[in-house]
Amino acid sequence: MLPPPGFRPRANQGMLDQMPTPSPIRRETIALPEASLGTQRTWTALHYGTPGQGPKAYIHTGLHADELPGLLLCDHLGRLLDAAAARGEILGEIILVPFTNPIGLGQWVNGTHLGRFEMGGAGNFNRGYPVLGPEVAQRIGHQLTDNAAANVTLIRATMKTILADLQPVKEMDHLRLTIMKHAIDADIALDLHCDTRALMHLYLGTPLWPDAKDLAADLGSHATLLAEDSGGSSLDEALGGPWWHLAKAFPDKPIPPACLATTVELRGESDVTDALAAQDAAALFRFLQRRGVLAGDPGPLPALINDASDLTASDLLVAPVPGVLVYKVGLGDRVKKGDLVAEIVNPLTHGRTPITATTDGFILVMRHTHNVRPGFQVAKVVGTEPLAHRQGYLLSD
Ligand SMILES: [Zn+2]
């Protein structure tokens, strides 16, 4: 008998049973609450090392769901960490979440995967994380001392208490809170993303530079874009921001930026190859060695490709009209203010609308689709001088 449409003979499904099982120290699976009748998703973290012993690193990927380079990186990094654990080289604690957004991963419409925004109306997956700084200041500001280490311990404990008291309703907010609870006390929190077409780059809190230079150098990052508050309460700023909020609120107390939280843009959506993933996993492994999370000699630090720049010095060029996007530059090309970056072509009128650089700099991000509408971002140009019109909300959506 031929199987009905949508079914296969059982023999063809045997591959699933033969998949190797990762061998972490501990696998933790959290069930998100049922969001629609009969559907429940899970969030899974791999734990290496011992909590409270040595520095803690939280690394996850896939928050925007349709950005796959980080998932492949975690396949490679997980293997390296499994081997390091077997050799007894985990000195601190590592939480690795190879796909942190099961909600977004399931957003398929007629065979097309839609990431970035939660289709139930919860917005951009990387916005709207709890802003803890003011609440921490109110609760324990009067208990801060001249002992920096004691302040870090007190602030972390307070942030954990605040998060423990939150009771989300929506599935997406449960996910946001689950991530925050696992990362809030980390010394290092890496949120691995990618852009459309891009060179490797980082978004970083201004107070974390130049401390994070080793991460940028090890990864071969072409740009580190600095901001204290880019608007939108993205995850990296929700994790790092409380530290510089408190340092400003209590300038006479020693409060270090104790969480190196950063958004890592692992190039573009189509940069999904074993060669790149192995290279990036090795870079993160060396970085964790440099930071004492892992034992072993990372070797000399590579030269930094470009110094950090303020996020307000990078411009987002947008399409003013609909049409066919045609680039006149490539990734990494240097441009001067006024140089032609792209044209929007109207094949009916033969009109060509030029898009020109608004600053001297280099091309960091481009689109990978060419059907554009007014307001669509066409390119990100990294300059060095802050631009007057880049104020307030600095992110791309
Ligand atoms: Zn992203």
mmCIF file of C-alpha atoms and ligand atoms in Angstrom:
data_model
loop_
_atom_site.group_PDB
_atom_site.id
_atom_site.type_symbol
_atom_site.label_atom_id
_atom_site.label_comp_id
_atom_site.label_asym_id
_atom_site.label_seq_id
_atom_site.Cartn_x
_atom_site.Cartn_y
_atom_site.Cartn_z
ATOM 1 C CA MET A 1 0.000 0.000 0.000
ATOM 2 C CA LEU A 2 1.290 3.472 -0.835
ATOM 3 C CA PRO A 3 1.403 5.733 2.233
ATOM 4 C CA PRO A 4 -1.095 8.627 2.175
ATOM 5 C CA PRO A 5 0.238 12.123 1.310
ATOM 6 C CA GLY A 6 2.429 13.516 4.081
ATOM 7 C CA PHE A 7 3.488 10.117 5.410
ATOM 8 C CA ARG A 8 6.575 8.043 4.723
ATOM 9 C CA PRO A 9 7.378 4.436 5.438
ATOM 10 C CA ARG A 10 8.802 4.096 8.953
ATOM 11 C CA ALA A 11 12.201 2.897 7.687
ATOM 12 C CA ASN A 12 12.952 6.331 6.216
ATOM 13 C CA GLN A 13 12.586 8.001 9.605
ATOM 14 C CA GLY A 14 15.181 5.870 11.352
ATOM 15 C CA MET A 15 17.849 8.578 10.933
ATOM 16 C CA LEU A 16 16.392 10.519 13.838
ATOM 17 C CA ASP A 17 17.162 7.705 16.262
ATOM 18 C CA GLN A 18 20.787 7.603 15.156
ATOM 19 C CA MET A 19 21.547 11.269 15.881
ATOM 20 C CA PRO A 20 24.398 11.596 18.390
ATOM 21 C CA THR A 21 23.357 12.929 21.764
ATOM 22 C CA PRO A 22 25.486 15.799 23.108
ATOM 23 C CA SER A 23 27.215 15.006 26.358
ATOM 24 C CA PRO A 24 27.145 18.151 28.463
ATOM 25 C CA ILE A 25 27.543 18.210 32.206
ATOM 26 C CA ARG A 26 23.836 18.890 32.577
ATOM 27 C CA ARG A 27 20.915 19.472 30.236
ATOM 28 C CA GLU A 28 18.119 21.668 31.554
ATOM 29 C CA THR A 29 14.781 21.798 29.778
ATOM 30 C CA ILE A 30 12.144 24.335 30.747
ATOM 31 C CA ALA A 31 8.585 24.025 29.479
ATOM 32 C CA LEU A 32 7.114 27.358 28.406
ATOM 33 C CA PRO A 33 3.434 27.707 29.294
ATOM 34 C CA GLU A 34 0.892 26.450 26.798
ATOM 35 C CA ALA A 35 0.082 29.411 24.538
ATOM 36 C CA SER A 36 -2.573 27.721 22.460
ATOM 37 C CA LEU A 37 -4.462 24.589 23.326
ATOM 38 C CA GLY A 38 -2.403 21.512 22.661
ATOM 39 C CA THR A 39 0.914 23.262 21.905
ATOM 40 C CA GLN A 40 3.756 23.583 24.379
ATOM 41 C CA ARG A 41 7.330 24.610 23.594
ATOM 42 C CA THR A 42 10.537 23.937 25.472
ATOM 43 C CA TRP A 43 13.711 25.940 26.083
ATOM 44 C CA THR A 44 16.869 23.908 26.609
ATOM 45 C CA ALA A 45 20.201 24.972 28.093
ATOM 46 C CA LEU A 46 23.443 23.009 28.347
ATOM 47 C CA HIS A 47 25.318 23.620 31.611
ATOM 48 C CA TYR A 48 29.079 23.159 31.895
ATOM 49 C CA GLY A 49 31.144 23.619 35.033
ATOM 50 C CA THR A 50 30.103 24.564 38.526
ATOM 51 C CA PRO A 51 27.884 27.549 39.428
ATOM 52 C CA GLY A 52 29.680 29.991 41.705
ATOM 53 C CA GLN A 53 33.099 28.626 40.835
ATOM 54 C CA GLY A 54 35.064 30.926 38.549
ATOM 55 C CA PRO A 55 33.645 33.337 35.989
ATOM 56 C CA LYS A 56 30.267 32.630 34.401
ATOM 57 C CA ALA A 57 29.570 32.843 30.666
ATOM 58 C CA TYR A 58 26.072 32.738 29.171
ATOM 59 C CA ILE A 59 25.990 32.131 25.405
ATOM 60 C CA HIS A 60 22.843 31.732 23.358
ATOM 61 C CA THR A 61 21.783 32.079 19.762
ATOM 62 C CA GLY A 62 18.767 32.318 17.522
ATOM 63 C CA LEU A 63 16.894 34.996 19.470
ATOM 64 C CA HIS A 64 15.599 36.386 16.173
ATOM 65 C CA ALA A 65 14.938 32.793 15.057
ATOM 66 C CA ASP A 66 15.767 33.290 11.364
ATOM 67 C CA GLU A 67 19.507 33.797 11.936
ATOM 68 C CA LEU A 68 21.184 30.424 11.535
ATOM 69 C CA PRO A 69 24.964 31.070 11.682
ATOM 70 C CA GLY A 70 24.861 31.013 15.485
ATOM 71 C CA LEU A 71 23.067 27.672 15.611
ATOM 72 C CA LEU A 72 25.787 26.057 13.533
ATOM 73 C CA LEU A 73 28.423 27.821 15.645
ATOM 74 C CA CYS A 74 26.854 26.269 18.765
ATOM 75 C CA ASP A 75 27.073 22.830 17.175
ATOM 76 C CA HIS A 76 30.828 23.369 16.825
ATOM 77 C CA LEU A 77 31.287 25.139 20.160
ATOM 78 C CA GLY A 78 29.283 22.479 22.001
ATOM 79 C CA ARG A 79 31.610 19.786 20.668
ATOM 80 C CA LEU A 80 34.655 21.803 21.791
ATOM 81 C CA LEU A 81 33.131 22.306 25.244
ATOM 82 C CA ASP A 82 32.190 18.623 25.564
ATOM 83 C CA ALA A 83 35.820 17.738 24.854
ATOM 84 C CA ALA A 84 37.080 20.418 27.248
ATOM 85 C CA ALA A 85 34.763 19.088 29.964
ATOM 86 C CA ALA A 86 36.074 15.569 29.401
ATOM 87 C CA ARG A 87 39.619 16.918 29.864
ATOM 88 C CA GLY A 88 38.615 18.755 33.049
ATOM 89 C CA GLU A 89 39.246 22.189 31.521
ATOM 90 C CA ILE A 90 36.033 23.953 32.593
ATOM 91 C CA LEU A 91 37.249 26.375 35.248
ATOM 92 C CA GLY A 92 34.105 28.478 35.567
ATOM 93 C CA GLU A 93 30.486 28.046 34.550
ATOM 94 C CA ILE A 94 29.141 28.068 30.990
ATOM 95 C CA ILE A 95 25.504 28.034 29.934
ATOM 96 C CA LEU A 96 25.111 27.322 26.222
ATOM 97 C CA VAL A 97 21.676 27.634 24.612
ATOM 98 C CA PRO A 98 21.971 26.431 20.992
ATOM 99 C CA PHE A 99 18.531 27.762 19.980
ATOM 100 C CA THR A 100 17.011 30.145 22.447
ATOM 101 C CA ASN A 101 13.757 30.953 20.670
ATOM 102 C CA PRO A 102 11.505 27.937 20.078
ATOM 103 C CA ILE A 103 8.575 30.307 19.487
ATOM 104 C CA GLY A 104 10.263 32.015 16.546
ATOM 105 C CA LEU A 105 11.681 28.794 15.133
ATOM 106 C CA GLY A 106 8.136 27.520 14.660
ATOM 107 C CA GLN A 107 6.817 30.537 12.750
ATOM 108 C CA TRP A 108 6.235 29.044 9.315
ATOM 109 C CA VAL A 109 3.670 30.457 6.907
ATOM 110 C CA ASN A 110 3.085 28.547 3.691
ATOM 111 C CA GLY A 111 6.607 27.172 3.666
ATOM 112 C CA THR A 112 8.290 30.480 4.501
ATOM 113 C CA HIS A 113 9.970 30.998 7.865
ATOM 114 C CA LEU A 114 9.327 34.365 9.521
ATOM 115 C CA GLY A 115 11.644 35.418 12.345
ATOM 116 C CA ARG A 116 12.536 38.669 14.110
ATOM 117 C CA PHE A 117 8.965 39.534 15.235
ATOM 118 C CA GLU A 118 6.604 37.401 17.302
ATOM 119 C CA MET A 119 3.558 36.840 15.154
ATOM 120 C CA GLY A 120 1.250 36.872 18.158
ATOM 121 C CA GLY A 121 1.899 40.585 18.644
ATOM 122 C CA ALA A 122 4.697 40.471 21.241
ATOM 123 C CA GLY A 123 6.961 42.515 18.965
ATOM 124 C CA ASN A 124 10.629 42.199 18.089
ATOM 125 C CA PHE A 125 12.122 39.174 19.850
ATOM 126 C CA ASN A 126 15.100 41.294 20.942
ATOM 127 C CA ARG A 127 13.233 44.229 22.459
ATOM 128 C CA GLY A 128 11.302 44.821 25.648
ATOM 129 C CA TYR A 129 13.531 43.136 28.224
ATOM 130 C CA PRO A 130 13.098 44.300 31.852
ATOM 131 C CA VAL A 131 15.043 47.452 32.764
ATOM 132 C CA LEU A 132 16.380 46.658 36.231
ATOM 133 C CA GLY A 133 18.730 49.544 37.071
ATOM 134 C CA PRO A 134 16.253 52.013 38.663
ATOM 135 C CA GLU A 135 14.555 49.296 40.730
ATOM 136 C CA VAL A 136 17.910 47.995 42.018
ATOM 137 C CA ALA A 137 18.943 51.541 42.927
ATOM 138 C CA GLN A 138 15.754 52.042 44.891
ATOM 139 C CA ARG A 139 15.990 48.735 46.750
ATOM 140 C CA ILE A 140 19.656 48.588 47.774
ATOM 141 C CA GLY A 141 21.269 51.917 46.871
ATOM 142 C CA HIS A 142 21.706 52.746 50.553
ATOM 143 C CA GLN A 143 23.476 49.409 51.186
ATOM 144 C CA LEU A 144 26.284 49.925 48.652
ATOM 145 C CA THR A 145 29.768 50.196 50.163
ATOM 146 C CA ASP A 146 33.320 51.057 49.129
ATOM 147 C CA ASN A 147 33.943 47.376 48.389
ATOM 148 C CA ALA A 148 33.445 46.765 44.648
ATOM 149 C CA ALA A 149 33.239 42.967 44.931
ATOM 150 C CA ALA A 150 30.630 43.198 47.695
ATOM 151 C CA ASN A 151 28.625 45.661 45.586
ATOM 152 C CA VAL A 152 28.673 43.261 42.622
ATOM 153 C CA THR A 153 27.412 40.416 44.826
ATOM 154 C CA LEU A 154 24.662 42.578 46.319
ATOM 155 C CA ILE A 155 23.530 43.954 42.948
ATOM 156 C CA ARG A 156 23.408 40.497 41.354
ATOM 157 C CA ALA A 157 21.402 39.072 44.251
ATOM 158 C CA THR A 158 18.969 41.988 44.057
ATOM 159 C CA MET A 159 18.489 41.605 40.307
ATOM 160 C CA LYS A 160 17.764 37.897 40.811
ATOM 161 C CA THR A 161 15.173 38.744 43.462
ATOM 162 C CA ILE A 162 13.475 41.288 41.197
ATOM 163 C CA LEU A 163 13.297 38.777 38.340
ATOM 164 C CA ALA A 164 12.032 36.037 40.664
ATOM 165 C CA ASP A 165 9.147 38.323 41.668
ATOM 166 C CA LEU A 166 8.003 38.932 38.070
ATOM 167 C CA GLN A 167 5.041 36.906 36.874
ATOM 168 C CA PRO A 168 4.659 37.043 33.095
ATOM 169 C CA VAL A 169 1.438 36.140 31.341
ATOM 170 C CA LYS A 170 2.365 35.753 27.669
ATOM 171 C CA GLU A 171 4.484 32.882 26.384
ATOM 172 C CA MET A 172 6.987 35.336 24.884
ATOM 173 C CA ASP A 173 7.426 37.134 28.195
ATOM 174 C CA HIS A 174 8.029 33.779 29.890
ATOM 175 C CA LEU A 175 10.789 33.231 27.342
ATOM 176 C CA ARG A 176 12.245 36.718 27.919
ATOM 177 C CA LEU A 177 12.247 36.122 31.677
ATOM 178 C CA THR A 178 13.751 32.628 31.374
ATOM 179 C CA ILE A 179 16.649 34.050 29.369
ATOM 180 C CA MET A 180 17.154 36.942 31.800
ATOM 181 C CA LYS A 181 17.153 34.639 34.834
ATOM 182 C CA HIS A 182 19.906 32.494 33.332
ATOM 183 C CA ALA A 183 22.069 35.408 32.159
ATOM 184 C CA ILE A 184 21.619 38.166 34.741
ATOM 185 C CA ASP A 185 24.527 37.088 36.975
ATOM 186 C CA ALA A 186 26.920 36.248 34.131
ATOM 187 C CA ASP A 187 30.315 37.902 33.795
ATOM 188 C CA ILE A 188 30.047 37.365 30.035
ATOM 189 C CA ALA A 189 26.758 37.264 28.092
ATOM 190 C CA LEU A 190 26.995 36.692 24.343
ATOM 191 C CA ASP A 191 23.810 37.120 22.298
ATOM 192 C CA LEU A 192 24.701 35.618 18.916
ATOM 193 C CA HIS A 193 22.838 37.070 15.926
ATOM 194 C CA CYS A 194 23.516 37.832 12.272
ATOM 195 C CA ASP A 195 22.443 40.541 9.851
ATOM 196 C CA THR A 196 21.166 40.274 6.274
ATOM 197 C CA ARG A 197 24.535 40.544 4.458
ATOM 198 C CA ALA A 198 27.275 41.830 6.706
ATOM 199 C CA LEU A 199 30.809 41.696 7.975
ATOM 200 C CA MET A 200 31.317 40.341 11.498
ATOM 201 C CA HIS A 201 30.507 43.082 14.052
ATOM 202 C CA LEU A 202 29.496 43.728 17.664
ATOM 203 C CA TYR A 203 27.008 45.953 19.475
ATOM 204 C CA LEU A 204 28.434 46.842 22.868
ATOM 205 C CA GLY A 205 27.714 49.069 25.856
ATOM 206 C CA THR A 206 30.046 52.072 25.774
ATOM 207 C CA PRO A 207 31.420 51.408 29.301
ATOM 208 C CA LEU A 208 32.533 47.922 28.175
ATOM 209 C CA TRP A 209 35.108 49.296 25.745
ATOM 210 C CA PRO A 210 38.070 48.773 25.582
ATOM 211 C CA ASP A 211 37.644 45.882 28.032
ATOM 212 C CA ALA A 212 35.955 43.792 25.317
ATOM 213 C CA LYS A 213 38.773 44.357 22.823
ATOM 214 C CA ASP A 214 39.911 40.752 23.208
ATOM 215 C CA LEU A 215 36.497 39.460 22.107
ATOM 216 C CA ALA A 216 36.451 41.741 19.048
ATOM 217 C CA ALA A 217 40.014 40.771 18.132
ATOM 218 C CA ASP A 218 39.527 37.026 18.611
ATOM 219 C CA LEU A 219 36.345 37.064 16.492
ATOM 220 C CA GLY A 220 37.927 39.176 13.758
ATOM 221 C CA SER A 221 35.173 41.747 14.181
ATOM 222 C CA HIS A 222 35.218 44.582 11.637
ATOM 223 C CA ALA A 223 33.235 47.021 13.777
ATOM 224 C CA THR A 224 32.276 47.501 17.415
ATOM 225 C CA LEU A 225 29.304 49.852 17.683
ATOM 226 C CA LEU A 226 29.023 51.530 21.072
ATOM 227 C CA ALA A 227 25.901 52.825 22.810
ATOM 228 C CA GLU A 228 24.697 53.092 26.391
ATOM 229 C CA ASP A 229 21.031 53.167 25.498
ATOM 230 C CA SER A 230 20.106 52.543 21.878
ATOM 231 C CA GLY A 231 16.392 52.394 22.754
ATOM 232 C CA GLY A 232 14.149 49.363 22.753
ATOM 233 C CA SER A 233 15.715 47.588 25.738
ATOM 234 C CA SER A 234 17.465 44.878 23.780
ATOM 235 C CA LEU A 235 18.751 41.887 25.718
ATOM 236 C CA ASP A 236 22.412 42.943 25.821
ATOM 237 C CA GLU A 237 21.498 46.363 27.224
ATOM 238 C CA ALA A 238 19.069 44.829 29.733
ATOM 239 C CA LEU A 239 21.961 42.694 31.032
ATOM 240 C CA GLY A 240 24.729 45.302 30.913
ATOM 241 C CA GLY A 241 22.732 48.489 31.444
ATOM 242 C CA PRO A 242 21.971 48.143 35.177
ATOM 243 C CA TRP A 243 25.693 48.341 35.930
ATOM 244 C CA TRP A 244 26.301 51.707 34.304
ATOM 245 C CA HIS A 245 22.942 53.028 35.492
ATOM 246 C CA LEU A 246 24.001 52.279 39.081
ATOM 247 C CA ALA A 247 27.539 53.603 38.543
ATOM 248 C CA LYS A 248 26.018 56.924 37.453
ATOM 249 C CA ALA A 249 23.411 56.964 40.219
ATOM 250 C CA PHE A 250 26.041 56.325 42.914
ATOM 251 C CA PRO A 251 29.246 57.946 41.588
ATOM 252 C CA ASP A 252 30.960 57.769 44.988
ATOM 253 C CA LYS A 253 30.647 53.951 45.136
ATOM 254 C CA PRO A 254 32.786 51.485 43.138
ATOM 255 C CA ILE A 255 30.411 49.730 40.702
ATOM 256 C CA PRO A 256 32.182 48.070 37.760
ATOM 257 C CA PRO A 257 30.469 47.147 34.466
ATOM 258 C CA ALA A 258 30.353 43.561 35.722
ATOM 259 C CA CYS A 259 28.565 41.929 32.784
ATOM 260 C CA LEU A 260 30.270 41.932 29.400
ATOM 261 C CA ALA A 261 26.998 41.734 27.486
ATOM 262 C CA THR A 262 27.163 42.078 23.729
ATOM 263 C CA THR A 263 25.228 41.366 20.578
ATOM 264 C CA VAL A 264 27.494 39.524 18.155
ATOM 265 C CA GLU A 265 26.480 39.799 14.495
ATOM 266 C CA LEU A 266 27.890 36.678 12.851
ATOM 267 C CA ARG A 267 28.010 38.210 9.343
ATOM 268 C CA GLY A 268 24.956 37.571 7.109
ATOM 269 C CA GLU A 269 22.033 35.159 7.040
ATOM 270 C CA SER A 270 23.583 33.047 4.297
ATOM 271 C CA ASP A 271 26.985 32.761 5.967
ATOM 272 C CA VAL A 272 26.144 29.298 7.247
ATOM 273 C CA THR A 273 29.150 27.080 6.557
ATOM 274 C CA ASP A 274 31.090 24.624 8.673
ATOM 275 C CA ALA A 275 34.289 26.513 7.870
ATOM 276 C CA LEU A 276 32.996 29.803 9.317
ATOM 277 C CA ALA A 277 31.249 28.123 12.257
ATOM 278 C CA ALA A 278 34.413 26.203 13.184
ATOM 279 C CA GLN A 279 36.484 29.393 12.918
ATOM 280 C CA ASP A 280 34.047 31.359 15.107
ATOM 281 C CA ALA A 281 33.657 28.560 17.670
ATOM 282 C CA ALA A 282 37.445 28.353 17.988
ATOM 283 C CA ALA A 283 37.558 32.139 18.470
ATOM 284 C CA LEU A 284 34.977 32.020 21.275
ATOM 285 C CA PHE A 285 36.800 29.083 22.844
ATOM 286 C CA ARG A 286 40.041 31.121 22.902
ATOM 287 C CA PHE A 287 38.157 34.107 24.340
ATOM 288 C CA LEU A 288 36.770 31.915 27.153
ATOM 289 C CA GLN A 289 40.323 30.750 27.843
ATOM 290 C CA ARG A 290 41.545 34.360 28.012
ATOM 291 C CA ARG A 291 38.788 35.139 30.513
ATOM 292 C CA GLY A 292 39.586 32.170 32.748
ATOM 293 C CA VAL A 293 36.328 30.350 32.061
ATOM 294 C CA LEU A 294 38.309 27.589 30.362
ATOM 295 C CA ALA A 295 41.810 26.305 31.058
ATOM 296 C CA GLY A 296 44.459 26.311 28.354
ATOM 297 C CA ASP A 297 46.623 28.712 26.388
ATOM 298 C CA PRO A 298 44.677 30.786 23.849
ATOM 299 C CA GLY A 299 47.854 31.952 22.121
ATOM 300 C CA PRO A 300 48.575 35.541 21.147
ATOM 301 C CA LEU A 301 45.643 37.897 20.616
ATOM 302 C CA PRO A 302 45.118 38.726 16.922
ATOM 303 C CA ALA A 303 45.341 42.379 15.896
ATOM 304 C CA LEU A 304 42.080 44.298 16.114
ATOM 305 C CA ILE A 305 40.751 45.054 12.611
ATOM 306 C CA ASN A 306 39.017 48.355 13.435
ATOM 307 C CA ASP A 307 38.700 50.401 16.597
ATOM 308 C CA ALA A 308 35.253 50.792 18.174
ATOM 309 C CA SER A 309 33.031 53.696 17.116
ATOM 310 C CA ASP A 310 29.949 55.312 18.548
ATOM 311 C CA LEU A 311 26.711 53.865 17.172
ATOM 312 C CA THR A 312 25.623 57.427 16.332
ATOM 313 C CA ALA A 313 28.515 57.576 13.850
ATOM 314 C CA SER A 314 26.975 54.755 11.792
ATOM 315 C CA ASP A 315 24.253 55.688 9.373
ATOM 316 C CA LEU A 316 21.379 53.586 8.087
ATOM 317 C CA LEU A 317 20.691 54.473 4.449
ATOM 318 C CA VAL A 318 17.052 53.920 3.479
ATOM 319 C CA ALA A 319 15.212 53.597 0.189
ATOM 320 C CA PRO A 320 13.089 56.709 -0.538
ATOM 321 C CA VAL A 321 11.017 55.029 -3.279
ATOM 322 C CA PRO A 322 9.944 51.498 -4.255
ATOM 323 C CA GLY A 323 11.763 49.608 -6.981
ATOM 324 C CA VAL A 324 14.687 47.357 -7.776
ATOM 325 C CA LEU A 325 17.719 47.861 -5.555
ATOM 326 C CA VAL A 326 21.043 47.842 -7.414
ATOM 327 C CA TYR A 327 24.236 48.219 -5.410
ATOM 328 C CA LYS A 328 27.250 50.183 -6.576
ATOM 329 C CA VAL A 329 29.430 49.062 -3.641
ATOM 330 C CA GLY A 330 30.334 45.854 -1.841
ATOM 331 C CA LEU A 331 30.787 44.869 1.803
ATOM 332 C CA GLY A 332 33.833 46.514 3.322
ATOM 333 C CA ASP A 333 34.152 49.131 0.563
ATOM 334 C CA ARG A 334 35.222 52.544 1.800
ATOM 335 C CA VAL A 335 32.994 55.449 0.785
ATOM 336 C CA LYS A 336 33.106 59.211 1.171
ATOM 337 C CA LYS A 337 30.163 61.431 1.995
ATOM 338 C CA GLY A 338 28.159 61.891 -1.217
ATOM 339 C CA ASP A 339 29.451 58.718 -2.917
ATOM 340 C CA LEU A 340 26.864 56.632 -4.748
ATOM 341 C CA VAL A 341 26.013 53.506 -2.714
ATOM 342 C CA ALA A 342 23.010 52.176 -4.641
ATOM 343 C CA GLU A 343 20.236 53.070 -7.063
ATOM 344 C CA ILE A 344 16.537 52.233 -6.924
ATOM 345 C CA VAL A 345 15.408 51.444 -10.454
ATOM 346 C CA ASN A 346 11.892 51.916 -11.830
ATOM 347 C CA PRO A 347 11.838 49.843 -15.036
ATOM 348 C CA LEU A 348 8.692 51.572 -16.298
ATOM 349 C CA THR A 349 10.023 55.134 -16.217
ATOM 350 C CA HIS A 350 13.716 54.183 -16.383
ATOM 351 C CA GLY A 351 14.057 56.389 -13.313
ATOM 352 C CA ARG A 352 17.073 55.745 -11.123
ATOM 353 C CA THR A 353 16.939 57.170 -7.602
ATOM 354 C CA PRO A 354 20.434 57.497 -6.136
ATOM 355 C CA ILE A 355 21.247 56.604 -2.532
ATOM 356 C CA THR A 356 24.423 58.285 -1.362
ATOM 357 C CA ALA A 357 26.649 57.993 1.685
ATOM 358 C CA THR A 358 25.990 60.546 4.407
ATOM 359 C CA THR A 359 29.364 60.082 6.062
ATOM 360 C CA ASP A 360 32.880 58.926 5.297
ATOM 361 C CA GLY A 361 33.217 55.299 6.327
ATOM 362 C CA PHE A 362 32.869 51.707 5.148
ATOM 363 C CA ILE A 363 29.964 49.459 4.163
ATOM 364 C CA LEU A 364 29.128 47.091 7.042
ATOM 365 C CA VAL A 365 25.633 45.820 6.175
ATOM 366 C CA MET A 366 23.719 45.377 2.901
ATOM 367 C CA ARG A 367 20.380 43.809 1.959
ATOM 368 C CA HIS A 368 20.224 40.396 0.370
ATOM 369 C CA THR A 369 16.897 40.988 -1.360
ATOM 370 C CA HIS A 370 16.394 43.604 -4.039
ATOM 371 C CA ASN A 371 12.659 44.354 -4.007
ATOM 372 C CA VAL A 372 12.495 47.441 -1.783
ATOM 373 C CA ARG A 373 9.812 49.778 -0.502
ATOM 374 C CA PRO A 374 10.149 53.307 0.906
ATOM 375 C CA GLY A 375 11.848 53.205 4.301
ATOM 376 C CA PHE A 376 13.601 49.882 3.737
ATOM 377 C CA GLN A 377 17.188 49.904 4.939
ATOM 378 C CA VAL A 378 19.651 49.584 2.120
ATOM 379 C CA ALA A 379 23.023 49.810 3.857
ATOM 380 C CA LYS A 380 24.774 50.579 7.099
ATOM 381 C CA VAL A 381 27.846 52.796 6.753
ATOM 382 C CA VAL A 382 30.263 52.888 9.682
ATOM 383 C CA GLY A 383 31.854 56.285 10.167
ATOM 384 C CA THR A 384 33.839 57.814 12.980
ATOM 385 C CA GLU A 385 32.080 61.156 13.522
ATOM 386 C CA PRO A 386 28.725 61.180 15.378
ATOM 387 C CA LEU A 387 25.891 62.229 13.043
ATOM 388 C CA ALA A 388 23.457 64.921 14.172
ATOM 389 C CA HIS A 389 20.365 63.058 12.961
ATOM 390 C CA ARG A 390 21.305 59.815 14.756
ATOM 391 C CA GLN A 391 19.674 60.443 18.124
ATOM 392 C CA GLY A 392 17.071 58.719 20.276
ATOM 393 C CA TYR A 393 16.137 55.295 18.913
ATOM 394 C CA LEU A 394 19.268 53.993 17.194
ATOM 395 C CA LEU A 395 18.279 50.453 16.218
ATOM 396 C CA SER A 396 17.008 49.280 12.876
ATOM 397 C CA ASP A 397 13.413 48.635 13.965
HETATM 398 ZN ZN ZN B 1 19.176 39.349 15.220
#
